Amino acid sequence: MKTFLKILLTALAVIVLANILPGVTVEGYTSAIIVAVVVSLLNMFVRPLLIFFTLPATIVTLGLFLFVINAIIILLADKIVDGFAVSGFFAAFFFSILLSIFRSALFSLLKEENKSIKN
């Protein structure tokens, strides 16, 4: 249940960011949900491999190269999902940063709800 709610919150963030950022488009709610699932799967399976193979660049840049890896994940999602389009690297870069911020804020609200239910 919690995973399903996180995917829906991520889809909501994708829709909001697609309306705010130029260069990012989502055709509908179904595409946004598919983007949320694909980004979650890419973060689960591909991101660790990218981090491993680019570890020297990540160390030299003191971790800032992880932002580039996040943008690559968004560009991969663009190639996989038909109803989702990103115009270029910098659009994906800003989209990934803002998506991370939105997801953190939305997931923290989810954690607050769980704490109040347990008490």
mmCIF file of C-alpha atoms in Angstrom:
data_model
loop_
_atom_site.group_PDB
_atom_site.id
_atom_site.type_symbol
_atom_site.label_atom_id
_atom_site.label_comp_id
_atom_site.label_asym_id
_atom_site.label_seq_id
_atom_site.Cartn_x
_atom_site.Cartn_y
_atom_site.Cartn_z
ATOM 1 C CA MET A 1 0.000 0.000 0.000
ATOM 2 C CA LYS A 2 2.804 2.397 0.904
ATOM 3 C CA THR A 3 4.634 1.702 -2.381
ATOM 4 C CA PHE A 4 1.456 2.350 -4.378
ATOM 5 C CA LEU A 5 0.955 5.653 -2.562
ATOM 6 C CA LYS A 6 4.560 6.664 -3.248
ATOM 7 C CA ILE A 7 4.101 5.939 -6.949
ATOM 8 C CA LEU A 8 0.940 8.057 -7.029
ATOM 9 C CA LEU A 9 2.711 10.912 -5.238
ATOM 10 C CA THR A 10 5.603 10.688 -7.691
ATOM 11 C CA ALA A 11 3.120 10.773 -10.584
ATOM 12 C CA LEU A 12 1.553 13.877 -9.066
ATOM 13 C CA ALA A 13 4.992 15.495 -8.845
ATOM 14 C CA VAL A 14 5.692 14.560 -12.489
ATOM 15 C CA ILE A 15 2.448 16.208 -13.615
ATOM 16 C CA VAL A 16 3.119 19.376 -11.612
ATOM 17 C CA LEU A 17 6.698 19.655 -12.853
ATOM 18 C CA ALA A 18 5.673 19.022 -16.460
ATOM 19 C CA ASN A 19 3.299 21.984 -16.187
ATOM 20 C CA ILE A 20 5.955 24.208 -14.595
ATOM 21 C CA LEU A 21 9.113 23.388 -16.544
ATOM 22 C CA PRO A 22 9.487 24.160 -20.227
ATOM 23 C CA GLY A 23 10.854 21.248 -22.210
ATOM 24 C CA VAL A 24 9.086 18.539 -20.195
ATOM 25 C CA THR A 25 5.729 17.179 -21.331
ATOM 26 C CA VAL A 26 3.452 14.432 -20.071
ATOM 27 C CA GLU A 27 0.430 13.442 -22.147
ATOM 28 C CA GLY A 28 -1.837 12.362 -19.319
ATOM 29 C CA TYR A 29 -2.260 10.840 -15.905
ATOM 30 C CA THR A 30 -1.626 7.324 -17.150
ATOM 31 C CA SER A 31 1.679 8.398 -18.676
ATOM 32 C CA ALA A 32 2.622 10.109 -15.412
ATOM 33 C CA ILE A 33 1.960 6.915 -13.457
ATOM 34 C CA ILE A 34 4.009 4.909 -15.962
ATOM 35 C CA VAL A 35 6.826 7.477 -15.673
ATOM 36 C CA ALA A 36 6.722 7.140 -11.871
ATOM 37 C CA VAL A 37 6.974 3.341 -12.102
ATOM 38 C CA VAL A 38 9.752 3.456 -14.718
ATOM 39 C CA VAL A 39 11.779 6.049 -12.767
ATOM 40 C CA SER A 40 11.402 3.951 -9.612
ATOM 41 C CA LEU A 41 12.567 0.819 -11.423
ATOM 42 C CA LEU A 42 15.475 2.647 -13.061
ATOM 43 C CA ASN A 43 16.493 4.065 -9.683
ATOM 44 C CA MET A 44 16.341 0.565 -8.231
ATOM 45 C CA PHE A 45 18.284 -1.310 -10.914
ATOM 46 C CA VAL A 46 20.211 1.039 -13.224
ATOM 47 C CA ARG A 47 21.257 3.817 -10.833
ATOM 48 C CA PRO A 48 23.491 1.595 -8.661
ATOM 49 C CA LEU A 49 25.297 0.375 -11.786
ATOM 50 C CA LEU A 50 25.801 3.924 -13.038
ATOM 51 C CA ILE A 51 27.106 4.991 -9.637
ATOM 52 C CA PHE A 52 29.505 2.054 -9.545
ATOM 53 C CA PHE A 53 30.898 2.695 -13.024
ATOM 54 C CA THR A 54 31.225 6.450 -12.481
ATOM 55 C CA LEU A 55 32.600 6.236 -8.952
ATOM 56 C CA PRO A 56 35.873 8.054 -9.789
ATOM 57 C CA ALA A 57 33.965 10.989 -11.313
ATOM 58 C CA THR A 58 31.629 11.043 -8.323
ATOM 59 C CA ILE A 59 34.531 11.112 -5.882
ATOM 60 C CA VAL A 60 36.418 13.831 -7.785
ATOM 61 C CA THR A 61 33.319 16.039 -7.946
ATOM 62 C CA LEU A 62 32.498 15.358 -4.276
ATOM 63 C CA GLY A 63 29.200 13.728 -5.175
ATOM 64 C CA LEU A 64 27.928 16.383 -7.576
ATOM 65 C CA PHE A 65 28.123 13.912 -10.465
ATOM 66 C CA LEU A 66 25.118 12.165 -8.893
ATOM 67 C CA PHE A 67 22.991 15.006 -10.304
ATOM 68 C CA VAL A 68 24.182 14.020 -13.779
ATOM 69 C CA ILE A 69 23.263 10.396 -13.051
ATOM 70 C CA ASN A 70 19.768 11.519 -12.030
ATOM 71 C CA ALA A 71 19.435 13.427 -15.314
ATOM 72 C CA ILE A 72 20.537 10.308 -17.218
ATOM 73 C CA ILE A 73 17.820 8.323 -15.423
ATOM 74 C CA ILE A 74 15.223 10.884 -16.555
ATOM 75 C CA LEU A 75 16.529 10.730 -20.139
ATOM 76 C CA LEU A 76 16.267 6.925 -20.041
ATOM 77 C CA ALA A 77 12.677 7.225 -18.816
ATOM 78 C CA ASP A 78 12.043 9.598 -21.727
ATOM 79 C CA LYS A 79 13.217 6.919 -24.157
ATOM 80 C CA ILE A 80 11.160 4.164 -22.507
ATOM 81 C CA VAL A 81 7.800 5.904 -21.923
ATOM 82 C CA ASP A 82 5.899 7.099 -24.996
ATOM 83 C CA GLY A 83 3.771 9.821 -23.361
ATOM 84 C CA PHE A 84 6.720 11.490 -21.633
ATOM 85 C CA ALA A 85 9.152 13.811 -23.406
ATOM 86 C CA VAL A 86 12.170 15.780 -22.232
ATOM 87 C CA SER A 87 13.716 18.229 -24.683
ATOM 88 C CA GLY A 88 17.343 17.877 -23.611
ATOM 89 C CA PHE A 89 19.922 17.265 -20.940
ATOM 90 C CA PHE A 90 19.430 20.513 -19.030
ATOM 91 C CA ALA A 91 15.660 20.076 -18.936
ATOM 92 C CA ALA A 92 16.224 16.566 -17.558
ATOM 93 C CA PHE A 93 18.793 17.945 -15.102
ATOM 94 C CA PHE A 94 16.417 20.553 -13.652
ATOM 95 C CA PHE A 95 13.495 18.124 -13.761
ATOM 96 C CA SER A 96 15.461 15.524 -11.783
ATOM 97 C CA ILE A 97 16.519 18.053 -9.146
ATOM 98 C CA LEU A 98 12.998 19.396 -8.694
ATOM 99 C CA LEU A 99 11.516 15.893 -8.749
ATOM 100 C CA SER A 100 13.850 14.875 -5.936
ATOM 101 C CA ILE A 101 12.814 17.918 -3.894
ATOM 102 C CA PHE A 102 9.093 17.341 -4.529
ATOM 103 C CA ARG A 103 9.368 13.633 -3.711
ATOM 104 C CA SER A 104 11.214 14.373 -0.475
ATOM 105 C CA ALA A 105 8.561 16.875 0.580
ATOM 106 C CA LEU A 106 5.661 14.589 -0.346
ATOM 107 C CA PHE A 107 7.235 11.513 1.253
ATOM 108 C CA SER A 108 7.920 13.461 4.457
ATOM 109 C CA LEU A 109 4.192 14.249 4.610
ATOM 110 C CA LEU A 110 3.542 10.537 4.219
ATOM 111 C CA LYS A 111 5.869 9.765 7.127
ATOM 112 C CA GLU A 112 4.160 12.380 9.289
ATOM 113 C CA GLU A 113 0.795 10.732 8.641
ATOM 114 C CA ASN A 114 2.196 7.339 9.660
ATOM 115 C CA LYS A 115 3.595 8.739 12.918
ATOM 116 C CA SER A 116 0.271 10.322 13.863
ATOM 117 C CA ILE A 117 -1.596 7.081 13.125
ATOM 118 C CA LYS A 118 0.731 5.008 15.322
ATOM 119 C CA ASN A 119 0.376 7.350 18.320
#
